XYZ file of C-alpha atoms in Angstrom:
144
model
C 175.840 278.396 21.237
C 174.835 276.264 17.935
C 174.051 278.984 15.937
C 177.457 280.594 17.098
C 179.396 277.721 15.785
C 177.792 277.039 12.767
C 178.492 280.809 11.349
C 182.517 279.768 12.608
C 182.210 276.922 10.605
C 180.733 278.399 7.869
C 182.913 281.937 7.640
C 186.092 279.608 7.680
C 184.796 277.556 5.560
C 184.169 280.413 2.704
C 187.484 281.634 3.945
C 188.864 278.626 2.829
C 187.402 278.557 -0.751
C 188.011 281.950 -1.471
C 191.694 281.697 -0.504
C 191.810 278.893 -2.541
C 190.166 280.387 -5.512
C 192.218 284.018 -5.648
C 196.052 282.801 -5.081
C 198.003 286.610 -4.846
C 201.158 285.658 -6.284
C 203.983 287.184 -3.565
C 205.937 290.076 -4.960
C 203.083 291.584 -7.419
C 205.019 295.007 -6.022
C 207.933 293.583 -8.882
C 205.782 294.303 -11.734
C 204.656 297.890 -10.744
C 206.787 299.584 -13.368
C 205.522 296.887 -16.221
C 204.352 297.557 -19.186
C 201.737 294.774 -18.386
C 199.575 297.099 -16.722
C 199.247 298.860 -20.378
C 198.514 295.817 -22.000
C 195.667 294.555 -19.717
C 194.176 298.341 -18.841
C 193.583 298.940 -22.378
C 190.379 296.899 -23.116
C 188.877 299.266 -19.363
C 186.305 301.837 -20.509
C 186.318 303.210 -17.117
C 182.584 302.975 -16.215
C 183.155 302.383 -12.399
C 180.931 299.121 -13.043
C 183.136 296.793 -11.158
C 184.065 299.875 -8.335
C 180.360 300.194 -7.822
C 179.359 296.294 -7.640
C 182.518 295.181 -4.946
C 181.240 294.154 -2.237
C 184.942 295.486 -0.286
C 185.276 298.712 -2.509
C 184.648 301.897 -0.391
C 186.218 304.818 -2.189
C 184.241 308.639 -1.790
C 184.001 311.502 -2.672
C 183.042 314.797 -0.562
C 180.837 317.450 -2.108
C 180.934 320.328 -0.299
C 177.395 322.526 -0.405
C 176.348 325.577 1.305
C 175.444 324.174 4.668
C 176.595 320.483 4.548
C 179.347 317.987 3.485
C 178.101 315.580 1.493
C 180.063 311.632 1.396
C 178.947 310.503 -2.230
C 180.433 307.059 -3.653
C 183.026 307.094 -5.968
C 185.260 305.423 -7.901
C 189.020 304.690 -8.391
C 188.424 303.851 -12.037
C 187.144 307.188 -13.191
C 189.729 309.934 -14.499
C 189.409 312.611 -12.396
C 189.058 310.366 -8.671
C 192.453 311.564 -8.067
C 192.117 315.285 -9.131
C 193.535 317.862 -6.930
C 192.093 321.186 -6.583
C 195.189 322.410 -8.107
C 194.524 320.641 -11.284
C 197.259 318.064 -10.844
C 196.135 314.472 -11.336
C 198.252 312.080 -9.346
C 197.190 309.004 -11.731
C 196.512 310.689 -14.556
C 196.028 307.184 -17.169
C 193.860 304.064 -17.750
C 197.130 302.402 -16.651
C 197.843 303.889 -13.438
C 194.331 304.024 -12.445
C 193.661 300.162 -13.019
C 197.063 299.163 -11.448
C 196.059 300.643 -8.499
C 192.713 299.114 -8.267
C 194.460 295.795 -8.520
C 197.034 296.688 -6.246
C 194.759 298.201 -3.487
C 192.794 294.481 -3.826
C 196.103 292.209 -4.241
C 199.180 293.860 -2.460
C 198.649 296.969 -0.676
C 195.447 295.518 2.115
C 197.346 292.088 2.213
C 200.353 293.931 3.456
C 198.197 295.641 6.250
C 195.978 293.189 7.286
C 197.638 290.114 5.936
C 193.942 289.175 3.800
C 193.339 290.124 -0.212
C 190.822 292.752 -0.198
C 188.883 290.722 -3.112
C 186.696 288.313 -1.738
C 186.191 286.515 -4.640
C 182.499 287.548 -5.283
C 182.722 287.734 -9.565
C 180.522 290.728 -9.359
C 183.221 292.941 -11.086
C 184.062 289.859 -13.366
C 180.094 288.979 -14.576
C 178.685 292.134 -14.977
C 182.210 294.381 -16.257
C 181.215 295.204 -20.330
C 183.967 294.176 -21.786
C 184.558 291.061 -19.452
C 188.103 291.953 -17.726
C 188.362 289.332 -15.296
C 190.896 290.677 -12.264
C 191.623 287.505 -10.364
C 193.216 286.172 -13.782
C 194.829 289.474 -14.151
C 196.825 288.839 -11.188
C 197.163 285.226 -12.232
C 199.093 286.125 -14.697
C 201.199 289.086 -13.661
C 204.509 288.473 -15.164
C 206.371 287.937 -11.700
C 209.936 286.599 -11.835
């Protein structure tokens, strides 16, 4: 019964901080057409470093062999993750690519299950290359 308890304690507890930490500002859906998703894509080199380190991030791929299915990690950052087999790219740019990693974490999951999909970690943030930092990103989404 203790130990029960104490995790409660504990998980709300880190609920707490990391709701206070990551603020989603309401009505990030406002700024989909922006051109600040150009502006703060740009600096992304699209190495899947901060797809592959999130603790919540659980995109695949299927690779299809002879005799089995394979389910192979993958990542929303890379170009061709949305490639169809007909050769049509659905996000075909940095832009769209990054704006929907931020809007899978920020909008999209905290519409469905009324929680941000970031939890907050810093993984993506510490180890990214050229240091984009998404929690600021949505900081400072130019919502009106």
């Amino acid at each position: 019964e203790d130990l029960k308890e104490k995790q409660k304690l504990d998980k709300d507890k880190m609920l707490t901080l990391v709701k206070k930490k990551i603020k989603t500002p309401e009505n990030l859906d406002k700024v989909f057409e922006s051109g600040y998703w150009d502006e703060v894509s740009k600096p992304c080199i699209s190495c899947g470093v901060c797809t592959f380190l999130c603790p919540t991030c659980h995109c695949f791929d299927l690779v299809d062999e002879e005799r089995k299915k394979l389910r192979c990690y993958d990542g929303c950052s890379f170009p061709d993750f949305t490639l169809e087999a007909s050769g049509v790219n659905p996000r075909p740019t940095k832009k769209e690519r990054y704006r929907q990693r931020v809007y899978h974490k920020f909008d999209y999951f905290k519409k469905n299950f009324g929680e941000n999909l970031c939890v907050g970690c810093g993984r993506c943030i510490r180890y990214c290359p050229v240091k984009i930092d998404i929690a600021d990103i949505v900081d400072k989404a130019p919502i009106k």
